[in-house]
Coordinates of C-alpha atoms and ligand atoms in Angstrom, one line a residue:
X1 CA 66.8 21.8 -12.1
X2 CA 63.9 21.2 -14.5
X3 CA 63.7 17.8 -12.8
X4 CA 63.4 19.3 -9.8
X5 CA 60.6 21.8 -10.7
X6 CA 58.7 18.8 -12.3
X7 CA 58.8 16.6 -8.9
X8 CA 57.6 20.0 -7.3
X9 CA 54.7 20.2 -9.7
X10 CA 53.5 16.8 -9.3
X11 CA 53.6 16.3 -5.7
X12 CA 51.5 19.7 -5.5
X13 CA 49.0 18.3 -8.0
X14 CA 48.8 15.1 -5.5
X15 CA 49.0 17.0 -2.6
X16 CA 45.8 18.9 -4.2
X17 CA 44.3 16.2 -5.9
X18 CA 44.3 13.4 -3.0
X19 CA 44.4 16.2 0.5
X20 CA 43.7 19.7 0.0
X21 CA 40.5 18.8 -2.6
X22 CA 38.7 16.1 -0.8
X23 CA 39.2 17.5 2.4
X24 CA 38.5 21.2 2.2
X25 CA 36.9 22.1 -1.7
X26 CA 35.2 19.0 -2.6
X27 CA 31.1 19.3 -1.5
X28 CA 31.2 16.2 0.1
X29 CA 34.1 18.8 2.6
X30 CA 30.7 20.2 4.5
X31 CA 29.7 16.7 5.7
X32 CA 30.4 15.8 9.2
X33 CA 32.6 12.5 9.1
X34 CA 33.0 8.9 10.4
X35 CA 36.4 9.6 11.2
X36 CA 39.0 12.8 10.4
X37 CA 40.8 10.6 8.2
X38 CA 37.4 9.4 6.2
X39 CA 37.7 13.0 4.0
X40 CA 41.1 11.8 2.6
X41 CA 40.7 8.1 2.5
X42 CA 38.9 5.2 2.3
X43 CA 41.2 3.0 4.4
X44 CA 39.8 4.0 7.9
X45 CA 36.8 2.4 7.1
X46 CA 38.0 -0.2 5.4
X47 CA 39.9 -0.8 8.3
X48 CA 36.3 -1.3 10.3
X49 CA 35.1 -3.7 7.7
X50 CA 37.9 -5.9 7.9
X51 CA 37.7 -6.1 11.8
X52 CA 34.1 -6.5 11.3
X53 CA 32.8 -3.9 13.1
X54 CA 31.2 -2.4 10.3
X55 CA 27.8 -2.0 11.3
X56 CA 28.4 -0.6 14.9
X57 CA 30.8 1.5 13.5
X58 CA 27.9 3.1 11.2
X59 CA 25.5 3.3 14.0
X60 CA 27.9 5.3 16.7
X61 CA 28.4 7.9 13.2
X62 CA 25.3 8.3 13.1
X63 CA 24.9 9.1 16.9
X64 CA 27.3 11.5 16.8
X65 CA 26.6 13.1 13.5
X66 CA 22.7 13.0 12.3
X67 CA 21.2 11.5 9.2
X68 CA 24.5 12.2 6.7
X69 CA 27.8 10.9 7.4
X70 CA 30.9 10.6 5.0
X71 CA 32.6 7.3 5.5
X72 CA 35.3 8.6 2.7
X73 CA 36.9 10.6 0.5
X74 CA 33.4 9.5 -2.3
X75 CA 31.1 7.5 0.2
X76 CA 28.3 8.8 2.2
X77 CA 26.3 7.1 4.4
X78 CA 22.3 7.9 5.0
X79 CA 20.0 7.1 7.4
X80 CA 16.6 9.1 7.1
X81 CA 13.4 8.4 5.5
X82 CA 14.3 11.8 3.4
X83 CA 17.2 9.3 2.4
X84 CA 15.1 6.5 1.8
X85 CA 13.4 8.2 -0.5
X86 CA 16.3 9.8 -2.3
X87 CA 18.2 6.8 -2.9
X88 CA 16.2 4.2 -2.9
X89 CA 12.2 5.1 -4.4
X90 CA 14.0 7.9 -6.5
X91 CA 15.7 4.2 -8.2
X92 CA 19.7 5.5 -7.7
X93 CA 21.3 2.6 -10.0
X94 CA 23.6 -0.2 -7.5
X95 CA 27.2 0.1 -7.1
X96 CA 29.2 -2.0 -9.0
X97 CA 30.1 -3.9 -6.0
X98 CA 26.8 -6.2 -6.6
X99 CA 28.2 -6.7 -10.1
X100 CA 31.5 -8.4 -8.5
X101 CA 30.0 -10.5 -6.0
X102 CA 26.6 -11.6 -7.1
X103 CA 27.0 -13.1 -10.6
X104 CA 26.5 -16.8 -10.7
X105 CA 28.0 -19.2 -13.6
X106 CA 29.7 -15.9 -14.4
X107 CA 26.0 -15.0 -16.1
X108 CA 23.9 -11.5 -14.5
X109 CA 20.8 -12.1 -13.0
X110 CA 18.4 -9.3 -11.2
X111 CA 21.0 -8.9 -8.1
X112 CA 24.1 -8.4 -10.0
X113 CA 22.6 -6.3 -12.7
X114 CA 23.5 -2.9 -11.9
X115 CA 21.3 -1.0 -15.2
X116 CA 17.5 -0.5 -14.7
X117 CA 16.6 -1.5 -18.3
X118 CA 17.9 -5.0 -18.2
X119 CA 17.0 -5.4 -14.8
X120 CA 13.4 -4.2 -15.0
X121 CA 13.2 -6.8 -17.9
X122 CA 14.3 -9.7 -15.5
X123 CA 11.9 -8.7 -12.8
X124 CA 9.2 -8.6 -15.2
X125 CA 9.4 -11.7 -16.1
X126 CA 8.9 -13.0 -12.5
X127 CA 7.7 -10.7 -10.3
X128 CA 4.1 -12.0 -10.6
X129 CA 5.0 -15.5 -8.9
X130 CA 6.1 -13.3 -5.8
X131 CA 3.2 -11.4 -5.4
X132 CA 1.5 -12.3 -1.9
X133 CA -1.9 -12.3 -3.9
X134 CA 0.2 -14.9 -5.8
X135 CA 1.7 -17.2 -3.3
X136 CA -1.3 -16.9 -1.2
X137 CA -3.8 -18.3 -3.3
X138 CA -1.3 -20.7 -5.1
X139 CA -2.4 -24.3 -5.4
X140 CA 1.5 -24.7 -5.4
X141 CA 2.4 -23.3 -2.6
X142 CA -0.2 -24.8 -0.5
X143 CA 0.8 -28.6 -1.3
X144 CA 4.7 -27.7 -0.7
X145 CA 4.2 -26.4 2.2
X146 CA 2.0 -29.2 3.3
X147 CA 5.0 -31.5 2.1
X148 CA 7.4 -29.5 3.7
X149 CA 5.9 -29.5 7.0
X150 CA 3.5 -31.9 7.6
X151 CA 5.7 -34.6 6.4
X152 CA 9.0 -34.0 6.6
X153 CA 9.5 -31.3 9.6
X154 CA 7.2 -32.0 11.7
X155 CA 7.8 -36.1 12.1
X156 CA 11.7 -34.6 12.3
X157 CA 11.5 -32.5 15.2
X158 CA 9.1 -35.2 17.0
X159 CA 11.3 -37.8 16.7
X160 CA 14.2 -35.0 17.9
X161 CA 11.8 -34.4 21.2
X162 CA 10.7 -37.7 21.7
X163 CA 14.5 -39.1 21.5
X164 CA 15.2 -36.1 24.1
X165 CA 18.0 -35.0 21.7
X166 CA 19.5 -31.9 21.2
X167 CA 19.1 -29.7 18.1
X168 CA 21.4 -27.2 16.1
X169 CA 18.6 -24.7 14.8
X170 CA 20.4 -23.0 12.1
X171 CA 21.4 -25.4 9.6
X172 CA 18.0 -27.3 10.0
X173 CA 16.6 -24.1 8.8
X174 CA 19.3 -24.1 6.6
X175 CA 18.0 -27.2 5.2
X176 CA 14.1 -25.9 5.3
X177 CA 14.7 -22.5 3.9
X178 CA 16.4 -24.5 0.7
X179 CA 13.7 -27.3 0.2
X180 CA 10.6 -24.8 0.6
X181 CA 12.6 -22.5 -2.3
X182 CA 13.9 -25.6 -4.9
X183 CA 10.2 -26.8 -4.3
X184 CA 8.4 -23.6 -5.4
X185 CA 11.3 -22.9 -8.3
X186 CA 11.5 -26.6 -9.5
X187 CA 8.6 -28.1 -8.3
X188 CA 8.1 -30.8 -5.5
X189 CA 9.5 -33.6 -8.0
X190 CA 12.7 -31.9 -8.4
X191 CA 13.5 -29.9 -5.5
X192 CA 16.8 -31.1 -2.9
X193 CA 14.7 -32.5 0.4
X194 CA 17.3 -31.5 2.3
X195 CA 15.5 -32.1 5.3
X196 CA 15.7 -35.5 4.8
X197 CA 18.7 -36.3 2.6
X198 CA 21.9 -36.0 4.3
X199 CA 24.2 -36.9 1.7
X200 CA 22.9 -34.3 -0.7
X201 CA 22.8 -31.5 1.4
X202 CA 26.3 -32.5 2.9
X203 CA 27.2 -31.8 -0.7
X204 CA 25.9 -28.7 -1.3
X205 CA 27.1 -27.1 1.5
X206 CA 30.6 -28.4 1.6
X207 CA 32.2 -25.1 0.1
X208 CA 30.4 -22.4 1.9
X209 CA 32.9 -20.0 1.0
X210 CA 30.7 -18.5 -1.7
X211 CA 28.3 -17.3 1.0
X212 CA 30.5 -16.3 4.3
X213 CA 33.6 -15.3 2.1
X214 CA 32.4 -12.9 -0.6
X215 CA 35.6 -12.5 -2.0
X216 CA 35.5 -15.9 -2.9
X217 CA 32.2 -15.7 -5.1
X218 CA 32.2 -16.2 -8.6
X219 CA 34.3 -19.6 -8.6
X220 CA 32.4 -22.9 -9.5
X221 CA 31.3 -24.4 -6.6
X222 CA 28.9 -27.2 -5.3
X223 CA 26.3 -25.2 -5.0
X224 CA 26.3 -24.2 -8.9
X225 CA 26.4 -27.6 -9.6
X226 CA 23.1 -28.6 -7.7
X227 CA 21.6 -25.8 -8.9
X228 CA 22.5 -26.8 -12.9
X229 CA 21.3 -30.3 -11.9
X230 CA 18.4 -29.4 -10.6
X231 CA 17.2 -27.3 -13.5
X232 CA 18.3 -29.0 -15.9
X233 CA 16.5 -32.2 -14.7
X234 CA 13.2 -30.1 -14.3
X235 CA 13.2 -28.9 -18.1
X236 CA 13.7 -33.0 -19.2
X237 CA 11.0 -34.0 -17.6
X238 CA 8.9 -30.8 -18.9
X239 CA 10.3 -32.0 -22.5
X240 CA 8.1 -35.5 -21.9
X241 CA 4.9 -34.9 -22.8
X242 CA 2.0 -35.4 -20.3
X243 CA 4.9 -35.7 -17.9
X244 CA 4.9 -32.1 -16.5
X245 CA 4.0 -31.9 -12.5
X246 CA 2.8 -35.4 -12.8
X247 CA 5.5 -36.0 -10.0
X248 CA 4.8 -33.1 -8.2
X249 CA 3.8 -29.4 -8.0
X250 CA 4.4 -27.3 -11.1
X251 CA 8.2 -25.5 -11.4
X252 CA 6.8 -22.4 -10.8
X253 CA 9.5 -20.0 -11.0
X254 CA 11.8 -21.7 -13.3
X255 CA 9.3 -22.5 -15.3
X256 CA 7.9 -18.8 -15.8
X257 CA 11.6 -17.5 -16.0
X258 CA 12.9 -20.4 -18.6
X259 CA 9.5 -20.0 -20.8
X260 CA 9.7 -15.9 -20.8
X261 CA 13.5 -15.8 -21.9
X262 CA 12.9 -18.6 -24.5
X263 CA 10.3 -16.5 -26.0
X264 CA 12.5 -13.2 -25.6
X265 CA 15.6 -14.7 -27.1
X266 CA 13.7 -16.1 -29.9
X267 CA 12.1 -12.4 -30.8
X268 CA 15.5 -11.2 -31.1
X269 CA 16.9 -13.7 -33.1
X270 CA 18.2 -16.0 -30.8
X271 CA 21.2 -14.3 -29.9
X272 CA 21.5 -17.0 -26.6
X273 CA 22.8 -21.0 -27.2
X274 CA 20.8 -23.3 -25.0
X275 CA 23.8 -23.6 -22.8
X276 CA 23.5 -19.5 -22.4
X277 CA 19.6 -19.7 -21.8
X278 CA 20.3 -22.6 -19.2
X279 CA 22.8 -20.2 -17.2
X280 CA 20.7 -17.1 -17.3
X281 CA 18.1 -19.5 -15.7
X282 CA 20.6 -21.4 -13.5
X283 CA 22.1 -17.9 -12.1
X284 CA 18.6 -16.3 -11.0
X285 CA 17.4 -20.0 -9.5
X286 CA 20.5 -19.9 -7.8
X287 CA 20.5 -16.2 -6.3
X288 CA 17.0 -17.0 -5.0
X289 CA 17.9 -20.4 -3.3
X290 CA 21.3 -18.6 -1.9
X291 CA 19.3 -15.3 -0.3
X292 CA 16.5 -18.0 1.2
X293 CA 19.2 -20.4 3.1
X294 CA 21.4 -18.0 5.0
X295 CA 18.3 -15.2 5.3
X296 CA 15.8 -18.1 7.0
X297 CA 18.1 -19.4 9.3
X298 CA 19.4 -16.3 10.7
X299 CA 15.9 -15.4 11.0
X300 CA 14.5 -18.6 12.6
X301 CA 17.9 -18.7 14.5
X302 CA 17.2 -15.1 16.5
X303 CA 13.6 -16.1 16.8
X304 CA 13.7 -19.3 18.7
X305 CA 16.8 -17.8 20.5
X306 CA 14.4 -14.7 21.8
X307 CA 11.4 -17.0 22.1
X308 CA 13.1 -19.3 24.4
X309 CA 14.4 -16.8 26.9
X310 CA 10.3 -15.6 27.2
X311 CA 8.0 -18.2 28.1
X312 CA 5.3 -16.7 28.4
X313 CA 5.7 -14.9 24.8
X314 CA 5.6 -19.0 24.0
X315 CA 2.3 -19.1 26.0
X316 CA 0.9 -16.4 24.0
X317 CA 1.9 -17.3 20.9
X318 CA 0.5 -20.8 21.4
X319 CA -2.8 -19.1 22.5
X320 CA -3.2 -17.2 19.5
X321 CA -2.2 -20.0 17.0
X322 CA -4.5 -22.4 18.4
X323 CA -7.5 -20.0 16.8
X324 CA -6.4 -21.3 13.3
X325 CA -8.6 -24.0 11.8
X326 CA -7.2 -26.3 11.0
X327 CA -4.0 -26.4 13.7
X328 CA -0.5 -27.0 12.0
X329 CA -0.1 -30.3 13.9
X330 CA 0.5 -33.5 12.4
X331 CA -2.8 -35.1 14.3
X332 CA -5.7 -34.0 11.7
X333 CA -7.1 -36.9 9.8
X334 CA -7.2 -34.3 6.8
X335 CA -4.1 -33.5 7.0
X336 CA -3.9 -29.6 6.2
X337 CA -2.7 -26.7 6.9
X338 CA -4.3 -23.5 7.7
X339 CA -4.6 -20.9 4.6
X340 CA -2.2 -18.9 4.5
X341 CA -3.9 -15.0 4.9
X342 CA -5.1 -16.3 8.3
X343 CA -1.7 -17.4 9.1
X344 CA -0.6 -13.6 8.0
X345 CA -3.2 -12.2 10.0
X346 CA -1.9 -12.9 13.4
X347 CA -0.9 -10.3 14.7
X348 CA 1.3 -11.6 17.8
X349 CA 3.0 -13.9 15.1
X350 CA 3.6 -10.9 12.8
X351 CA 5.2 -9.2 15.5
X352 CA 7.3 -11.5 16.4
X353 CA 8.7 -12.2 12.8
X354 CA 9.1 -7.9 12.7
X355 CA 10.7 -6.8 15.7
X356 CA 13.3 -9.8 14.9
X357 CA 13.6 -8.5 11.5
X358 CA 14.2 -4.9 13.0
X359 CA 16.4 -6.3 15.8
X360 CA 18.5 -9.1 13.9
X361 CA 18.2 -7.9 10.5
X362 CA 19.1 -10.8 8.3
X363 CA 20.8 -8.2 5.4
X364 CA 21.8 -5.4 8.4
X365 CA 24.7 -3.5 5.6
X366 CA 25.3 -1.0 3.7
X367 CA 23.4 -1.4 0.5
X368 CA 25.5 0.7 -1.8
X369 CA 23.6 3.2 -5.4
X370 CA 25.7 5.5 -7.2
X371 CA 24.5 9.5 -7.1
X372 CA 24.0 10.2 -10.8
X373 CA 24.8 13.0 -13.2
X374 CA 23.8 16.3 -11.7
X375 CA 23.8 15.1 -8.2
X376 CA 21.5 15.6 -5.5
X377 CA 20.3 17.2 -2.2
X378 CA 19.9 16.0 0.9
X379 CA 19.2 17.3 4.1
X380 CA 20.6 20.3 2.9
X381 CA 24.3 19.1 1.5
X382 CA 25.1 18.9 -2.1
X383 CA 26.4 15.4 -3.0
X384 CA 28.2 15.3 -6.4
X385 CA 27.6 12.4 -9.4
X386 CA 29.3 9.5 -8.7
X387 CA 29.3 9.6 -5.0
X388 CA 28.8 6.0 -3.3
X389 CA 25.6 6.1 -1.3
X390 CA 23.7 3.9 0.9
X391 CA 21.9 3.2 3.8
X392 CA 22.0 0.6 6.3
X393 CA 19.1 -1.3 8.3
X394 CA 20.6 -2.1 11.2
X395 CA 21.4 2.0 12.0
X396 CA 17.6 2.3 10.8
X397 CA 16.1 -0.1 13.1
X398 CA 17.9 1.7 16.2
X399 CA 16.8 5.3 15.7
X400 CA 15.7 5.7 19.6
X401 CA 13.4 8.1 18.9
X402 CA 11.4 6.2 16.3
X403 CA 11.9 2.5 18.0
X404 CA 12.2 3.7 22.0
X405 CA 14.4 0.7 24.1
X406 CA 16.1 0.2 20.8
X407 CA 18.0 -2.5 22.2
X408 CA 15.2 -4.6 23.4
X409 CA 13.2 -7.5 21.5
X410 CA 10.0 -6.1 22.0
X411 CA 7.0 -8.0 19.3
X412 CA 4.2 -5.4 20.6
X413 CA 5.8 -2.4 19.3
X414 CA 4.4 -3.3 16.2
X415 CA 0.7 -4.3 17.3
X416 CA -2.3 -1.9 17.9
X417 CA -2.5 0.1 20.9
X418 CA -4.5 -2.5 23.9
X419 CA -1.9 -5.0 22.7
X420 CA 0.9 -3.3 24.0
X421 CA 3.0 -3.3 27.2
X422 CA 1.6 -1.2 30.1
X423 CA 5.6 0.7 30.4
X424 CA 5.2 2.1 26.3
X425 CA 2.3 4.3 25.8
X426 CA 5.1 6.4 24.5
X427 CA 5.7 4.5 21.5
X428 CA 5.2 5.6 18.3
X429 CA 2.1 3.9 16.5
X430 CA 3.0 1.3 14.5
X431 CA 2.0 2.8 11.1
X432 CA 4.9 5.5 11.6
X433 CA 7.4 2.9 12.7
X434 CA 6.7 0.8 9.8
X435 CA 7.8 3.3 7.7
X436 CA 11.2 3.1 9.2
X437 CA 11.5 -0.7 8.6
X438 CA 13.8 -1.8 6.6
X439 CA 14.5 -5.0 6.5
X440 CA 13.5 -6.0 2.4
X441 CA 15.2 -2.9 1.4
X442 CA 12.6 -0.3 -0.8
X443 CA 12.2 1.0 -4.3
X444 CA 12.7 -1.1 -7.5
X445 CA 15.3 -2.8 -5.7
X446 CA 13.6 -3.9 -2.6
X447 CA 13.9 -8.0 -1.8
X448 CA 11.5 -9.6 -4.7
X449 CA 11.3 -12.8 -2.5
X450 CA 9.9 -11.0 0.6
X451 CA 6.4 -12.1 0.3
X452 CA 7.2 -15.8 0.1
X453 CA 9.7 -15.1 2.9
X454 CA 7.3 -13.7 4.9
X455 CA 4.6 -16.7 4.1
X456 CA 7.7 -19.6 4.9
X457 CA 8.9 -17.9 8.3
X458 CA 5.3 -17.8 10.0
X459 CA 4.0 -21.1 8.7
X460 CA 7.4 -22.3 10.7
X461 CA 7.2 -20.5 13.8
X462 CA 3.6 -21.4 13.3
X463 CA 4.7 -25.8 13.3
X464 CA 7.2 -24.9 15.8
X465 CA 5.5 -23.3 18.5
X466 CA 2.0 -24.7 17.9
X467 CA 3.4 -28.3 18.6
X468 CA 6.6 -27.8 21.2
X469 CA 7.9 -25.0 24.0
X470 CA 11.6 -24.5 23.3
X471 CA 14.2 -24.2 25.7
X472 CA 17.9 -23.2 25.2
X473 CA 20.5 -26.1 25.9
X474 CA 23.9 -23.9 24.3
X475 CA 24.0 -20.4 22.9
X476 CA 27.7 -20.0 22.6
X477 CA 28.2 -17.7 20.1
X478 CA 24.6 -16.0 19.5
X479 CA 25.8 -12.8 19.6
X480 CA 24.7 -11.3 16.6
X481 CA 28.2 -11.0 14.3
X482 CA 29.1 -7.1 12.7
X483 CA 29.0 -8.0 9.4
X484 CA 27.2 -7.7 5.5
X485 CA 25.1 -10.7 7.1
X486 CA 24.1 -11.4 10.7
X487 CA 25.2 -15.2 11.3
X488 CA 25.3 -15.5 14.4
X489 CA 28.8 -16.2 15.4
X490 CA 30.2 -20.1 15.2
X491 CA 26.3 -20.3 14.1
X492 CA 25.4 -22.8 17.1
X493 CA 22.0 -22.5 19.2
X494 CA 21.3 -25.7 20.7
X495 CA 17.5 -26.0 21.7
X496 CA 15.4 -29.0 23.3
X497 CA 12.1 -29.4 22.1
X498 CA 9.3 -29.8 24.4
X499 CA 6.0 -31.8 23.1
X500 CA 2.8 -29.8 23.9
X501 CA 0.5 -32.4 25.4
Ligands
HEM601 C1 14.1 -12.8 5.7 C2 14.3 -13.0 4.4 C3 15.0 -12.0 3.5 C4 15.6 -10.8 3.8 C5 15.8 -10.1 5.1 C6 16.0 -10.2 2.5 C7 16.6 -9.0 2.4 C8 16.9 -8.4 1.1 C9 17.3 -7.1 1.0 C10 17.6 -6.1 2.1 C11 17.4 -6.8 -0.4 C12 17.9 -5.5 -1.0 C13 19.4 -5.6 -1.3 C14 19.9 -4.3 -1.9 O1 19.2 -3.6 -2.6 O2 21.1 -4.2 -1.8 C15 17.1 -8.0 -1.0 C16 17.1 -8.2 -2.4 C17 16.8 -9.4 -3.0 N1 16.3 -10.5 -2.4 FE1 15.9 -10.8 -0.5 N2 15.7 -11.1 1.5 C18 15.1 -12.2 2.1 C19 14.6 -13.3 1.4 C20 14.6 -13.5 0.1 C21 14.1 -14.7 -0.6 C22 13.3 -15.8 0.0 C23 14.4 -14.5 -1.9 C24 14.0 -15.5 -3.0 C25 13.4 -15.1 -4.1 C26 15.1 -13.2 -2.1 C27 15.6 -12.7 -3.3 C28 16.1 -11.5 -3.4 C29 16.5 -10.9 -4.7 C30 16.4 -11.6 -6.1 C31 16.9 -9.6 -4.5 C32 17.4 -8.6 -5.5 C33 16.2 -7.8 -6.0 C34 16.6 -6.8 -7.1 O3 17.7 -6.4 -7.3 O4 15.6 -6.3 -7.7 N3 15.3 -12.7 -0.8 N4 16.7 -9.0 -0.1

């Protein structure tokens, strides 16, 4: 009987604890939600992630809901700028999802690191080299990318057009995105010239597991190892003396980030073994190359993709790049580039790079903070500590209201008024839309690298289209895939390149 009474009791507590209280007493009860079955469990979306539908999934919520959705019986969803600025300025600390998936060498660095304190610490130490006041006036940056493109790229793509051969555009940016990051971390005399070396890169990218399978993260792979190489050779040749950037530019962020956490571990005793210092190092260099490769190419993919269905956006883009002094061509006995604020001034090339951004957002998921102690308010629903909240970019960048023809690839949304075309007088001005962009993220968290991504993108569209029209040979598979990153499925746009005479 007792037994009995005791299997009674229980199965009310679980009938309490896992129905009757998430779905009718907890707060998060008054939310509308994804799904019935989201107020009792966290399977039904789970469900949508693992068929990948994820993001569309998020969108139609939001649709049918408004700004606040619950996705489960502890998850919210938000997409607002009230939610913005709740979650992401007011500094909500990251789920411990990033923890899992982000560590490299099994060592933190500023992705993984879920605290603010040790992550503000990291930041410090680097954020400087990111600035845009930084990377615009650095002698560095100016010979890589000179390097980069003017030797390496350009002669590529015009032996690609002159040989009338086909070409696979994401993993050459693939390739790019890498060289241009190794060659501002380690330096132009340590960095992987992809672009050139096939062996190496072959290498490198032979376990790609770590990047399209998250689950996989965290095991050693061939990309940990280049990494390790690569800094590792850079600090022995800083070790010779009078040897530093003889070979090349200067290691500029590996050699700001190795020097500041030498100098912190020796103020506190030196709690970290060389080997420990080298991973700490290793793990950020690494999370920086991994975020440029797969962000770039997606990028650079859905650009030349939407450039090569508009020709006459190629007309007009060539137009306004041939204002730059000097031209990004390989024909200039000097051979330079352009600087790079009048490369960020164009304002057809900006919106090009902005509205593909919006459209193909390169990071379009959920990106997850916990709601701390006390909770807080939002759009007039209580959400308790501990909740999992976030908000997505690709359900920002489709707000019809805010971006009208949300569907469409449209670069003069995002330029002043006489710029735009005839059909949108409608459109919100461009100051309120940017508000709702959301591609870097915001707050203390928001993308550190998106100043030199920014830079990297234009001076590529910039050799691209300055030099050849583009025109689509095989797009099987360009659709833009539902998941935490938008490769385009089976990652294949074929493209011919086109000399400009
Ligand atoms: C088109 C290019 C890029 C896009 C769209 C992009 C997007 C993002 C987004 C959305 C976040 C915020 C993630 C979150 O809070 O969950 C982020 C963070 C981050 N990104 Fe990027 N990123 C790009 C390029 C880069 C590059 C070139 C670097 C190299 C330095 C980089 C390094 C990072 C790092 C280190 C963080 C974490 C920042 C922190 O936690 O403080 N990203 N990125």
């Amino acid at each position: 009987m007792l037994t009995i009474i005791g299997i009674a009791a229980l199965l009310c507590v679980l009938i309490y604890n896992y129905i009757l209280n998430p779905a009718f007493f907890s707060p998060l009860s008054k939310l509308p939600t994804a799904h019935p079955l989201c107020s009792i469990t966290a399977k039904w979306f789970d469900r949508q992630l693992s068929l990948r539908k994820e993001l569309t999934t998020l969108l139609v919520a939001h649709q049918n809901n408004g700004p606040v959705v619950r996705l489960g019986p502890q998850e919210v969803s938000v997409v607002s700028l009230e939610g913005l600025r709740a979650i992401y300025t007011a500094g909500l600390e990251k789920h411990p999802w990033y923890s899992t998936y982000f560590a490299n060498y099994g060592t933190p660095n500023m992705v993984s690191t879920l605290e603010h304190r040790p992550h503000s610490v990291q930041k410090r130490m680097i954020a400087n080299v990111y600035a845009k006041s930084y990377i615009q006036r650095s002698s560095e940056v100016e010979t890589l990318s000179r390097v980069i493109v003017l030797e390496k790229l350009l002669p590529l793509l015009h032996k690609c057009a002159n040989d009338k051969s086909h070409l696979n555009v994401m993993p050459l940016f693939q390739w790019a995105g890498i060289d241009f990051m190794t060659a501002y971390i380690f330096g132009t005399g340590h960095y992987t010239n992809f672009l050139q070396n096939k062996h190496s890169r072959e290498d490198y990218f032979k376990d790609r597991s770590k990047i399209l399978d998250l689950d996989k993260s965290g095991e050693d792979n061939a990309m940990e190892r280049v990494c390790m190489r690569l800094a590792t050779e850079t600090l022995a040749s800083q070790a010779q003396p009078h040897q530093d950037h003889v070979d090349g530019t200067r290691p500029v962020v590996f050699g700001q980030l190795y020097s500041q956490l030498v100098q912190k571990n020796k103020a506190e005793g030196e709690p970290l073994s060389q080997e420990d210092l080298m991973k700490r190092c290793a793990s950020e260099m690494l999370d920086h190359i991994i975020a440029t490769h797969e962000t770039f190419a997606i990028t650079l993919t859905y650009i030349i993709y939407r450039m090569s269905l508009d020709l006459r956006m190629q007309e007009r883009l060539r137009a306004e790049l041939s204002t730059l002094q000097p031209s990004v061509t390989l024909g200039g006995a000097e051979k330079t580039l352009p600087p790079p604020a009048d490369i960020d001034f164009l304002p057809l090339l900006s919106g090009i790079l902005t509205e593909t951004l919006r459209l193909h957002a390169a990071a379009p998921a959920r990106q997850p903070r916990v709601v701390p102690e006390g909770g807080i308010m939002l759009h007039g629903y209580y959400i308790p500590a501990g909740t999992k909240i976030s908000s997505n970019p690709y359900s920002l960048h489709r707000q019809a209201d805010v971006f009208p023809r949300p569907n469409d690839w449209l670069p003069e949304r995002w330029m002043a008024v006489p710029d735009r075309p005839k059909d949108s007088s409608s459109f919100p001005p461009s100051a309120v839309i940017r508000k709702w962009f959301w591609a870097f993220g915001s707050g203390g968290r928001m993308c550190i690298g998106s100043n030199f991504a920014t830079h990297v993108l234009k001076l590529l569209i910039a050799s691209i289209y300055t030099n050849f029209e583009t025109s689509i040979v095989d797009d099987e598979g360009i659709e833009q895939s539902e998941y935490f990153i938008a490769t385009p499925v089976g990652n294949k746009l074929i493209i011919q390149l086109h000399p400009i005479e």
